[in-house]
Amino acid sequence: MTSTQTKFLLNDSDLPKQWYNIAGDVPEVLTPVLHPQTLEPITPEFLNVLFPMELIMQEISTDRYIDIPEEIQEVYKLYRPTPLIRARRLEKALGTPAHIYYNYEGVSPSGSHKPNTAIAQAYYNKMEGTKALTTETGAGQWGSALSMAGNFFDLPVEVYMVRVSYDLKPYRRVLMETFGAQVYPSPTPHTDYGRSILEKDPDTPGSLGIAISEAVEAAVKSNGQKKYSLGSVLNHVLTHQSVIGEEALKQMDMAGEYPDVVIGCVGGGSNFSGIAYPFLRENLRNGVKTRLLAVEPQATPTLTKGLYAFDYGDTARMAPVIKMFTLGHTFIPAPIHAGGLRYHGMAPSLCTLFDEGHIDAVAVPQIPTFEAALQFTRAEGILPAPESALAIRVAIDEALDAKEKGEERIILFNLSGHGNFDLSSYQLYMADKLENYAYPEEKIKAALEDLPRVNLAPAAAAD
Ligand SMILES: Cc1ncc(COP(=O)(O)O)c(C=O)c1O
């Protein structure tokens, strides 16, 4: 290995054959999932209205490893293993003694880490006879990934796209349509919930919580024909994303280094967990002490300002109730926020691990985030997704801190996607039209008034 190597590439044969499930090492991440009406723990049968049985079994599994079916591996091979790149030009621009590595998920056909679970979800649904999938999307990365996966497994996909993104980001919509997906601006007049929102506010920009409600309703009312697919938050989604960290462990080994800190942005928590959980396993089982750092926007400060409580997964209170850090299910993000990551909650497993101190979190404002994105683009040539730019901001801050302290810190971050469809956000930034915006404390307090009052029997609560 020469010391000037920049890319660390694995072969098709190095593709992980198993996903890593954090519940195999930390079973307490499996917190109870409650019925949205009764607020009692729900059964796999109830969840089966929404998800195929295999995914439900993965959701509650404590097996440390889950085999990846060959059909899924075949599709993964279109873009996996993804490259690990040493950001030598960025290091130079910063004048830092730190070594900065990034795992690049933007090489996937739809441009982000989302296909890692979309492909698996489409496959299991197809195997169990589902006739179509429903889902929501914000900026469109998840919708594109599921549309692509549905197309590969011959499964029609219905996407409820948050209206403001549908209007502002038409190219993501067109991409979904090229895969044959049906894309609706949410709220739509096609669901009871969408109609009820439109009656009150015909000009609503929509929200991810509303779009989730519509996609769930469309599945629930389909007489078992359609099932719902979620692109983050749930345990099985995070498990599918573990291929990122498993590959990165091998690639860091090729580089002859081991990270002091692993950084990822968090929306629902899936790309961060994907890279971080395999390193957490090494912390837990092999006594290493890598710091795992989740980065969120100050406009959606779920981990850093939210309350750790049971809350609904969606705005209409149709999706299951889970224990998570939350800004309240009525949360509607500020329109000034251009960077994605607009979900009110967070993956329950990540919340447990954060609460127990295994993971750190930080919230950053949007202008320094876009500044970091441009600095990265100019050094490394890749225009990052605005979501991923949060991880870049903090990786640069770590590198500058290492410079100040004269430390050769090893930094690894996940570059979860490219920003080639997010040019309108970059345009706003370059035209000085963005402001820093921190979600106000009073709004968080008010939204938390609407949390469900959960009163679990002590045994269930302690699960
Ligand atoms: C490129 C990119 N990175 C990150 C995220 C955040 O989602 P998660 O926290 O599930 O990785 C999204 C999703 O919306 C995304 O499109």
Short mmCIF file of C-alpha atoms and ligand atoms in Angstrom, two decimals:
data_model
loop_
_atom_site.label_atom_id
_atom_site.label_comp_id
_atom_site.label_asym_id
_atom_site.label_seq_id
_atom_site.Cartn_x
_atom_site.Cartn_y
_atom_site.Cartn_z
CA MET A 1 0.00 0.00 0.00
CA THR A 2 1.52 3.36 -0.96
CA SER A 3 0.90 6.32 1.25
CA THR A 4 -0.55 8.27 -1.67
CA GLN A 5 -3.48 5.92 -2.26
CA THR A 6 -6.76 7.79 -2.53
CA LYS A 7 -9.45 5.22 -3.38
CA PHE A 8 -10.00 2.01 -1.45
CA LEU A 9 -12.04 -0.31 -3.64
CA LEU A 10 -13.44 -3.74 -2.89
CA ASN A 11 -14.43 -6.42 -5.42
CA ASP A 12 -17.88 -7.87 -6.10
CA SER A 13 -16.78 -10.90 -4.09
CA ASP A 14 -16.23 -8.66 -1.03
CA LEU A 15 -19.89 -7.65 -0.95
CA PRO A 16 -21.23 -8.48 2.54
CA LYS A 17 -23.27 -11.70 2.57
CA GLN A 18 -25.04 -10.79 5.81
CA TRP A 19 -26.57 -7.69 7.32
CA TYR A 20 -25.59 -6.71 10.86
CA ASN A 21 -28.43 -6.26 13.35
CA ILE A 22 -27.53 -4.09 16.35
CA ALA A 23 -30.23 -5.81 18.45
CA GLY A 24 -28.00 -8.90 18.45
CA ASP A 25 -25.54 -6.98 20.62
CA VAL A 26 -27.84 -4.48 22.35
CA PRO A 27 -31.27 -6.15 22.72
CA GLU A 28 -32.66 -3.16 24.66
CA VAL A 29 -32.87 -1.24 21.37
CA LEU A 30 -36.06 -3.25 20.71
CA THR A 31 -38.53 -0.94 22.45
CA PRO A 32 -42.30 -1.69 22.32
CA VAL A 33 -44.26 -0.67 19.22
CA LEU A 34 -47.81 0.44 20.07
CA HIS A 35 -51.14 0.37 18.27
CA PRO A 36 -52.05 3.96 17.29
CA GLN A 37 -55.59 3.69 18.71
CA THR A 38 -55.31 1.40 21.73
CA LEU A 39 -51.73 2.43 22.60
CA GLU A 40 -51.12 -1.20 23.55
CA PRO A 41 -48.19 -3.23 22.14
CA ILE A 42 -49.06 -4.48 18.66
CA THR A 43 -48.79 -7.92 17.17
CA PRO A 44 -46.89 -8.96 14.04
CA GLU A 45 -50.34 -9.68 12.47
CA PHE A 46 -51.35 -6.02 12.84
CA LEU A 47 -48.09 -4.90 11.27
CA ASN A 48 -48.65 -7.38 8.42
CA VAL A 49 -51.30 -5.05 7.00
CA LEU A 50 -48.44 -2.69 6.26
CA PHE A 51 -45.35 -4.85 5.84
CA PRO A 52 -44.48 -8.36 4.61
CA MET A 53 -43.86 -10.91 7.36
CA GLU A 54 -40.15 -11.33 6.66
CA LEU A 55 -39.52 -7.63 7.28
CA ILE A 56 -41.59 -7.77 10.48
CA MET A 57 -39.50 -10.71 11.68
CA GLN A 58 -36.35 -8.72 10.92
CA GLU A 59 -37.86 -5.80 12.82
CA ILE A 60 -38.07 -7.78 16.05
CA SER A 61 -35.09 -10.08 15.50
CA THR A 62 -32.22 -10.34 17.97
CA ASP A 63 -30.09 -12.39 15.56
CA ARG A 64 -26.77 -10.62 15.21
CA TYR A 65 -26.57 -11.41 11.50
CA ILE A 66 -29.23 -11.87 8.80
CA ASP A 67 -28.36 -13.53 5.48
CA ILE A 68 -28.73 -11.34 2.40
CA PRO A 69 -30.64 -13.34 -0.24
CA GLU A 70 -28.72 -13.88 -3.47
CA GLU A 71 -31.33 -12.03 -5.54
CA ILE A 72 -30.66 -8.92 -3.43
CA GLN A 73 -26.88 -9.37 -3.65
CA GLU A 74 -27.21 -9.49 -7.44
CA VAL A 75 -28.87 -6.09 -7.54
CA TYR A 76 -26.50 -4.66 -4.91
CA LYS A 77 -23.67 -5.57 -7.29
CA LEU A 78 -24.85 -2.86 -9.68
CA TYR A 79 -23.19 -0.33 -7.36
CA ARG A 80 -21.75 -2.08 -4.29
CA PRO A 81 -19.22 -2.26 -2.77
CA THR A 82 -19.17 1.53 -2.78
CA PRO A 83 -15.81 3.35 -2.72
CA LEU A 84 -14.01 4.63 0.33
CA ILE A 85 -12.08 7.75 -0.59
CA ARG A 86 -9.39 9.59 1.30
CA ALA A 87 -10.14 13.30 0.95
CA ARG A 88 -6.51 14.26 0.41
CA ARG A 89 -7.31 17.44 -1.47
CA LEU A 90 -9.69 18.59 1.26
CA GLU A 91 -7.07 17.76 3.93
CA LYS A 92 -4.60 19.91 2.00
CA ALA A 93 -7.05 22.78 1.62
CA LEU A 94 -7.65 22.71 5.37
CA GLY A 95 -3.96 22.31 6.19
CA THR A 96 -4.89 19.67 8.74
CA PRO A 97 -2.79 16.78 10.02
CA ALA A 98 -6.07 14.79 10.27
CA HIS A 99 -6.81 12.04 7.75
CA ILE A 100 -10.31 12.38 6.32
CA TYR A 101 -12.02 9.40 4.70
CA TYR A 102 -15.49 9.27 3.22
CA ASN A 103 -17.69 6.43 2.09
CA TYR A 104 -19.52 7.48 -1.06
CA GLU A 105 -23.08 6.18 -1.47
CA GLY A 106 -23.82 8.61 -4.33
CA VAL A 107 -22.56 5.97 -6.80
CA SER A 108 -25.84 4.07 -6.46
CA PRO A 109 -28.02 4.41 -9.58
CA SER A 110 -30.52 6.67 -7.82
CA GLY A 111 -27.78 8.67 -6.10
CA SER A 112 -27.88 7.77 -2.39
CA HIS A 113 -27.76 5.02 0.25
CA LYS A 114 -31.54 4.53 0.02
CA PRO A 115 -31.45 1.61 -2.49
CA ASN A 116 -29.70 -0.54 0.16
CA THR A 117 -33.07 -1.00 1.84
CA ALA A 118 -35.38 -0.25 -1.13
CA ILE A 119 -34.03 -3.28 -3.01
CA ALA A 120 -34.49 -5.53 0.02
CA GLN A 121 -38.00 -4.24 0.72
CA ALA A 122 -39.14 -4.64 -2.88
CA TYR A 123 -37.70 -8.16 -2.97
CA TYR A 124 -39.44 -9.41 0.20
CA ASN A 125 -42.74 -7.82 -0.84
CA LYS A 126 -42.55 -9.49 -4.23
CA MET A 127 -41.76 -12.86 -2.59
CA GLU A 128 -44.85 -12.55 -0.38
CA GLY A 129 -47.24 -11.63 -3.20
CA THR A 130 -47.66 -7.88 -2.64
CA LYS A 131 -49.18 -6.31 -5.76
CA ALA A 132 -47.95 -2.70 -5.31
CA LEU A 133 -46.00 -0.52 -2.87
CA THR A 134 -46.99 2.84 -1.42
CA THR A 135 -44.56 5.29 0.08
CA GLU A 136 -43.86 8.94 0.79
CA THR A 137 -40.89 11.04 -0.23
CA GLY A 138 -39.58 14.47 0.70
CA ALA A 139 -36.80 15.69 -1.57
CA GLY A 140 -37.16 12.54 -3.66
CA GLN A 141 -34.12 10.38 -2.89
CA TRP A 142 -36.19 7.70 -1.17
CA GLY A 143 -38.96 7.82 -3.78
CA SER A 144 -36.39 7.40 -6.57
CA ALA A 145 -34.73 4.49 -4.81
CA LEU A 146 -38.00 2.63 -4.23
CA SER A 147 -39.21 3.37 -7.76
CA MET A 148 -36.01 1.85 -9.12
CA ALA A 149 -36.26 -1.19 -6.84
CA GLY A 150 -39.94 -1.72 -7.65
CA ASN A 151 -39.08 -1.61 -11.33
CA PHE A 152 -36.36 -4.29 -10.86
CA PHE A 153 -38.80 -6.64 -9.11
CA ASP A 154 -41.80 -5.80 -11.29
CA LEU A 155 -43.77 -4.13 -8.51
CA PRO A 156 -45.72 -0.90 -9.20
CA VAL A 157 -44.85 1.97 -6.82
CA GLU A 158 -47.17 4.80 -5.70
CA VAL A 159 -45.29 7.79 -4.26
CA TYR A 160 -46.82 10.57 -2.13
CA MET A 161 -44.34 13.41 -2.60
CA VAL A 162 -44.44 16.38 -0.18
CA ARG A 163 -46.07 19.11 -2.24
CA VAL A 164 -43.41 21.78 -1.78
CA SER A 165 -40.76 19.36 -3.11
CA TYR A 166 -43.03 18.17 -5.93
CA ASP A 167 -43.23 21.78 -7.10
CA LEU A 168 -39.62 22.79 -6.42
CA LYS A 169 -37.84 19.57 -7.46
CA PRO A 170 -39.57 18.38 -10.64
CA TYR A 171 -36.55 16.40 -11.88
CA ARG A 172 -36.66 13.91 -9.02
CA ARG A 173 -40.31 13.35 -9.88
CA VAL A 174 -39.44 12.76 -13.54
CA LEU A 175 -36.76 10.26 -12.48
CA MET A 176 -39.36 8.32 -10.47
CA GLU A 177 -41.69 8.37 -13.45
CA THR A 178 -38.98 7.01 -15.76
CA PHE A 179 -38.97 3.92 -13.52
CA GLY A 180 -42.73 3.71 -14.01
CA ALA A 181 -43.81 5.05 -10.60
CA GLN A 182 -47.01 7.01 -10.04
CA VAL A 183 -46.13 10.24 -8.18
CA TYR A 184 -48.72 12.42 -6.40
CA PRO A 185 -48.21 15.83 -4.73
CA SER A 186 -49.18 15.33 -1.08
CA PRO A 187 -51.69 16.12 0.31
CA THR A 188 -53.78 14.61 -2.48
CA PRO A 189 -57.55 14.47 -2.94
CA HIS A 190 -57.20 10.65 -3.27
CA THR A 191 -57.10 9.80 0.45
CA ASP A 192 -59.48 10.71 3.27
CA TYR A 193 -56.63 12.25 5.20
CA GLY A 194 -55.33 14.24 2.23
CA ARG A 195 -58.82 15.60 1.57
CA SER A 196 -59.25 16.61 5.21
CA ILE A 197 -55.99 18.60 5.10
CA LEU A 198 -56.83 20.26 1.76
CA GLU A 199 -60.25 21.33 3.07
CA LYS A 200 -58.59 23.19 5.95
CA ASP A 201 -55.66 24.57 3.97
CA PRO A 202 -55.75 24.22 0.16
CA ASP A 203 -52.31 25.87 -0.12
CA THR A 204 -50.50 23.74 2.43
CA PRO A 205 -46.87 22.91 1.51
CA GLY A 206 -47.45 19.43 2.93
CA SER A 207 -45.10 17.60 5.27
CA LEU A 208 -43.43 14.23 5.53
CA GLY A 209 -45.79 13.28 8.38
CA ILE A 210 -48.83 14.01 6.15
CA ALA A 211 -47.36 12.13 3.17
CA ILE A 212 -46.64 9.11 5.39
CA SER A 213 -50.28 9.18 6.55
CA GLU A 214 -51.52 9.15 2.97
CA ALA A 215 -49.22 6.30 1.92
CA VAL A 216 -50.24 4.28 5.00
CA GLU A 217 -53.94 4.93 4.32
CA ALA A 218 -53.56 3.84 0.68
CA ALA A 219 -52.01 0.55 1.84
CA VAL A 220 -54.48 -0.07 4.69
CA LYS A 221 -57.49 0.47 2.40
CA SER A 222 -56.21 -1.73 -0.46
CA ASN A 223 -57.65 -5.07 0.80
CA GLY A 224 -54.17 -6.49 1.20
CA GLN A 225 -53.09 -5.66 -2.37
CA LYS A 226 -50.69 -2.85 -1.49
CA LYS A 227 -48.13 -2.63 1.27
CA TYR A 228 -46.31 0.35 2.67
CA SER A 229 -42.59 0.94 2.49
CA LEU A 230 -40.61 3.24 4.79
CA GLY A 231 -37.13 4.49 3.88
CA SER A 232 -35.71 5.04 7.35
CA VAL A 233 -36.44 4.85 11.11
CA LEU A 234 -37.43 1.16 11.37
CA ASN A 235 -35.02 -1.50 12.64
CA HIS A 236 -35.10 -3.55 9.44
CA VAL A 237 -34.20 -0.48 7.38
CA LEU A 238 -31.20 0.26 9.60
CA THR A 239 -30.15 -3.39 9.43
CA HIS A 240 -30.17 -3.27 5.60
CA GLN A 241 -27.97 -0.18 5.69
CA SER A 242 -25.28 -2.03 7.69
CA VAL A 243 -23.62 -3.02 4.39
CA ILE A 244 -22.13 0.50 4.42
CA GLY A 245 -20.25 0.05 7.68
CA GLU A 246 -19.27 -3.57 6.98
CA GLU A 247 -17.59 -2.48 3.76
CA ALA A 248 -16.03 0.58 5.39
CA LEU A 249 -14.42 -1.61 8.09
CA LYS A 250 -12.69 -3.67 5.39
CA GLN A 251 -11.68 -0.56 3.46
CA MET A 252 -10.22 1.20 6.50
CA ASP A 253 -8.24 -1.97 7.01
CA MET A 254 -6.95 -1.68 3.42
CA ALA A 255 -5.94 1.88 4.24
CA GLY A 256 -4.10 0.61 7.33
CA GLU A 257 -6.00 3.00 9.63
CA TYR A 258 -8.92 2.91 12.04
CA PRO A 259 -11.27 5.86 12.60
CA ASP A 260 -11.21 7.87 15.82
CA VAL A 261 -14.56 9.34 14.85
CA VAL A 262 -17.36 8.20 12.50
CA ILE A 263 -19.77 10.90 11.35
CA GLY A 264 -23.12 10.80 9.54
CA CYS A 265 -26.13 13.05 9.07
CA VAL A 266 -29.41 11.92 10.61
CA GLY A 267 -32.93 12.33 9.23
CA GLY A 268 -34.62 9.14 10.37
CA GLY A 269 -31.22 7.69 11.24
CA SER A 270 -30.57 5.07 8.55
CA ASN A 271 -27.37 6.17 6.78
CA PHE A 272 -25.71 7.13 10.05
CA SER A 273 -26.60 3.79 11.63
CA GLY A 274 -25.54 2.04 8.44
CA ILE A 275 -22.01 3.28 8.78
CA ALA A 276 -21.87 3.56 12.58
CA TYR A 277 -23.42 0.33 13.95
CA PRO A 278 -20.71 -2.02 12.63
CA PHE A 279 -18.15 0.28 14.30
CA LEU A 280 -20.27 0.29 17.46
CA ARG A 281 -20.14 -3.50 17.40
CA GLU A 282 -16.33 -3.21 17.40
CA ASN A 283 -16.54 -0.77 20.33
CA LEU A 284 -18.78 -3.14 22.27
CA ARG A 285 -17.11 -6.44 21.44
CA ASN A 286 -13.48 -5.57 20.77
CA GLY A 287 -12.87 -2.71 23.15
CA VAL A 288 -12.18 -0.01 20.55
CA LYS A 289 -13.33 3.50 21.37
CA THR A 290 -14.43 5.14 18.15
CA ARG A 291 -16.65 8.17 18.69
CA LEU A 292 -19.92 7.94 16.76
CA LEU A 293 -21.31 11.34 15.91
CA ALA A 294 -24.79 11.98 14.48
CA VAL A 295 -25.38 15.38 12.84
CA GLU A 296 -28.78 17.02 12.48
CA PRO A 297 -29.91 20.44 11.18
CA GLN A 298 -30.78 23.10 13.77
CA ALA A 299 -34.07 23.44 11.87
CA THR A 300 -35.00 19.84 12.89
CA PRO A 301 -33.15 19.28 16.16
CA THR A 302 -34.73 15.93 17.03
CA LEU A 303 -31.96 14.35 19.11
CA THR A 304 -30.52 17.51 20.59
CA LYS A 305 -33.79 19.33 21.51
CA GLY A 306 -36.61 16.78 21.19
CA LEU A 307 -38.26 14.87 24.01
CA TYR A 308 -37.62 11.14 24.48
CA ALA A 309 -41.18 9.81 24.51
CA PHE A 310 -43.73 7.64 22.74
CA ASP A 311 -45.10 9.43 19.67
CA TYR A 312 -47.01 8.69 16.49
CA GLY A 313 -44.93 7.98 13.42
CA ASP A 314 -47.20 10.16 11.25
CA THR A 315 -49.41 13.22 11.44
CA ALA A 316 -52.79 11.45 11.06
CA ARG A 317 -51.97 9.04 13.94
CA MET A 318 -52.41 5.96 11.75
CA ALA A 319 -48.87 4.64 11.87
CA PRO A 320 -47.63 2.77 14.96
CA VAL A 321 -46.54 4.66 18.07
CA ILE A 322 -42.86 4.27 18.91
CA LYS A 323 -40.50 5.51 21.60
CA MET A 324 -38.14 8.04 20.12
CA PHE A 325 -36.74 11.52 20.42
CA THR A 326 -39.44 13.63 18.81
CA LEU A 327 -40.40 17.19 17.93
CA GLY A 328 -44.06 16.11 17.98
CA HIS A 329 -45.99 14.41 15.14
CA THR A 330 -47.63 17.75 14.21
CA PHE A 331 -44.20 19.19 13.32
CA ILE A 332 -44.10 21.16 10.06
CA PRO A 333 -40.60 22.30 9.12
CA ALA A 334 -39.84 25.92 8.29
CA PRO A 335 -39.97 26.59 4.53
CA ILE A 336 -36.63 28.44 4.83
CA HIS A 337 -34.90 25.17 5.60
CA ALA A 338 -33.33 23.99 2.31
CA GLY A 339 -31.39 20.99 3.49
CA GLY A 340 -33.82 18.07 3.77
CA LEU A 341 -34.05 15.92 6.94
CA ARG A 342 -37.53 17.02 7.90
CA TYR A 343 -38.87 14.08 9.90
CA HIS A 344 -40.15 14.81 13.42
CA GLY A 345 -38.79 11.62 14.98
CA MET A 346 -35.79 9.33 14.83
CA ALA A 347 -35.01 5.61 14.64
CA PRO A 348 -35.86 4.09 18.06
CA SER A 349 -32.66 2.03 18.19
CA LEU A 350 -30.56 5.11 17.57
CA CYS A 351 -32.53 6.97 20.28
CA THR A 352 -31.86 4.21 22.82
CA LEU A 353 -28.15 4.19 21.96
CA PHE A 354 -27.99 8.00 22.15
CA ASP A 355 -29.85 7.98 25.46
CA GLU A 356 -27.41 5.41 26.84
CA GLY A 357 -24.38 7.42 25.72
CA HIS A 358 -23.09 5.11 22.96
CA ILE A 359 -23.66 7.84 20.37
CA ASP A 360 -23.14 11.62 20.39
CA ALA A 361 -25.22 14.18 18.49
CA VAL A 362 -24.75 17.75 17.33
CA ALA A 363 -27.05 20.21 15.51
CA VAL A 364 -25.62 22.62 12.93
CA PRO A 365 -27.03 25.73 11.19
CA GLN A 366 -27.66 25.68 7.45
CA ILE A 367 -25.38 28.43 6.10
CA PRO A 368 -22.16 26.89 7.50
CA THR A 369 -23.46 23.56 6.17
CA PHE A 370 -23.71 24.87 2.61
CA GLU A 371 -20.32 26.59 3.04
CA ALA A 372 -18.82 23.19 3.92
CA ALA A 373 -20.58 21.59 0.95
CA LEU A 374 -19.01 24.06 -1.47
CA GLN A 375 -15.61 23.74 0.13
CA PHE A 376 -15.88 19.98 -0.30
CA THR A 377 -17.06 20.27 -3.91
CA ARG A 378 -14.21 22.56 -4.82
CA ALA A 379 -11.63 20.24 -3.25
CA GLU A 380 -13.05 16.80 -4.11
CA GLY A 381 -15.26 17.49 -7.14
CA ILE A 382 -18.47 15.91 -5.84
CA LEU A 383 -21.54 18.04 -5.18
CA PRO A 384 -22.99 16.50 -2.01
CA ALA A 385 -26.66 16.09 -1.20
CA PRO A 386 -27.54 18.92 1.22
CA GLU A 387 -28.30 16.22 3.81
CA SER A 388 -24.81 14.74 3.49
CA ALA A 389 -23.33 18.24 3.75
CA LEU A 390 -24.15 18.20 7.47
CA ALA A 391 -21.71 15.34 7.91
CA ILE A 392 -19.13 17.24 5.85
CA ARG A 393 -19.54 20.33 8.05
CA VAL A 394 -18.75 18.34 11.17
CA ALA A 395 -15.94 16.35 9.51
CA ILE A 396 -14.30 19.66 8.55
CA ASP A 397 -14.81 20.99 12.09
CA GLU A 398 -13.16 17.85 13.48
CA ALA A 399 -10.24 18.26 11.06
CA LEU A 400 -9.79 21.92 12.07
CA ASP A 401 -9.95 21.00 15.74
CA ALA A 402 -7.28 18.34 15.12
CA LYS A 403 -5.18 21.01 13.39
CA GLU A 404 -5.46 23.32 16.37
CA LYS A 405 -4.45 20.52 18.71
CA GLY A 406 -1.76 19.16 16.36
CA GLU A 407 -3.40 15.71 16.27
CA GLU A 408 -3.34 13.19 13.43
CA ARG A 409 -7.01 12.35 13.97
CA ILE A 410 -8.60 9.72 11.69
CA ILE A 411 -12.02 10.91 10.54
CA LEU A 412 -14.53 8.83 8.60
CA PHE A 413 -17.81 10.23 7.37
CA ASN A 414 -20.64 8.94 5.26
CA LEU A 415 -21.30 10.87 2.07
CA SER A 416 -24.84 9.55 1.80
CA GLY A 417 -25.67 10.94 -1.64
CA HIS A 418 -24.91 13.38 -4.43
CA GLY A 419 -26.71 16.68 -4.81
CA ASN A 420 -27.11 16.76 -8.59
CA PHE A 421 -30.89 17.08 -8.25
CA ASP A 422 -30.64 19.60 -5.40
CA LEU A 423 -29.37 22.50 -7.43
CA SER A 424 -32.28 24.74 -6.43
CA SER A 425 -31.02 24.63 -2.82
CA TYR A 426 -27.49 25.47 -3.95
CA GLN A 427 -28.87 28.25 -6.11
CA LEU A 428 -30.61 29.76 -3.06
CA TYR A 429 -27.41 29.52 -1.05
CA MET A 430 -25.25 31.14 -3.74
CA ALA A 431 -27.81 33.93 -4.20
CA ASP A 432 -27.60 34.63 -0.44
CA LYS A 433 -31.23 33.70 0.04
CA LEU A 434 -30.73 31.30 2.93
CA GLU A 435 -30.77 32.18 6.60
CA ASN A 436 -29.72 30.24 9.63
CA TYR A 437 -32.83 29.04 11.37
CA ALA A 438 -33.10 27.22 14.68
CA TYR A 439 -36.47 25.61 15.39
CA PRO A 440 -37.97 27.64 18.28
CA GLU A 441 -38.15 26.02 21.74
CA GLU A 442 -41.77 27.27 22.23
CA LYS A 443 -42.90 25.40 19.12
CA ILE A 444 -41.27 22.21 20.39
CA LYS A 445 -42.98 22.63 23.77
CA ALA A 446 -46.36 23.26 22.12
CA ALA A 447 -46.09 20.27 19.78
CA LEU A 448 -45.21 18.02 22.68
CA GLU A 449 -48.62 18.78 24.26
CA ASP A 450 -50.09 16.46 21.59
CA LEU A 451 -48.02 13.41 22.47
CA PRO A 452 -50.04 10.26 23.17
CA ARG A 453 -50.51 9.49 26.87
CA VAL A 454 -48.99 6.05 27.11
CA ASN A 455 -49.50 3.93 30.19
CA LEU A 456 -47.80 0.61 29.64
CA ALA A 457 -47.81 -2.32 32.04
CA PRO A 458 -44.35 -2.29 33.71
CA ALA A 459 -43.16 -5.46 31.91
CA ALA A 460 -43.93 -4.07 28.44
CA ALA A 461 -42.52 -0.68 29.30
CA ALA A 462 -39.25 -2.24 30.42
CA ASP A 463 -38.89 -4.40 27.29
C1 LIG B 1 -28.88 11.81 0.61
C2 LIG B 1 -29.60 11.61 1.90
N1 LIG B 1 -28.90 11.49 3.04
C3 LIG B 1 -29.52 11.33 4.22
C4 LIG B 1 -30.87 11.26 4.33
C5 LIG B 1 -31.48 11.10 5.67
O1 LIG B 1 -32.09 9.90 5.92
P1 LIG B 1 -31.52 8.86 6.92
O2 LIG B 1 -31.30 9.53 8.24
O3 LIG B 1 -32.51 7.79 6.97
O4 LIG B 1 -30.24 8.37 6.35
C6 LIG B 1 -31.65 11.36 3.17
C7 LIG B 1 -33.11 11.26 3.24
O5 LIG B 1 -33.97 11.78 3.26
C8 LIG B 1 -31.00 11.53 1.94
O6 LIG B 1 -31.70 11.62 0.81
#
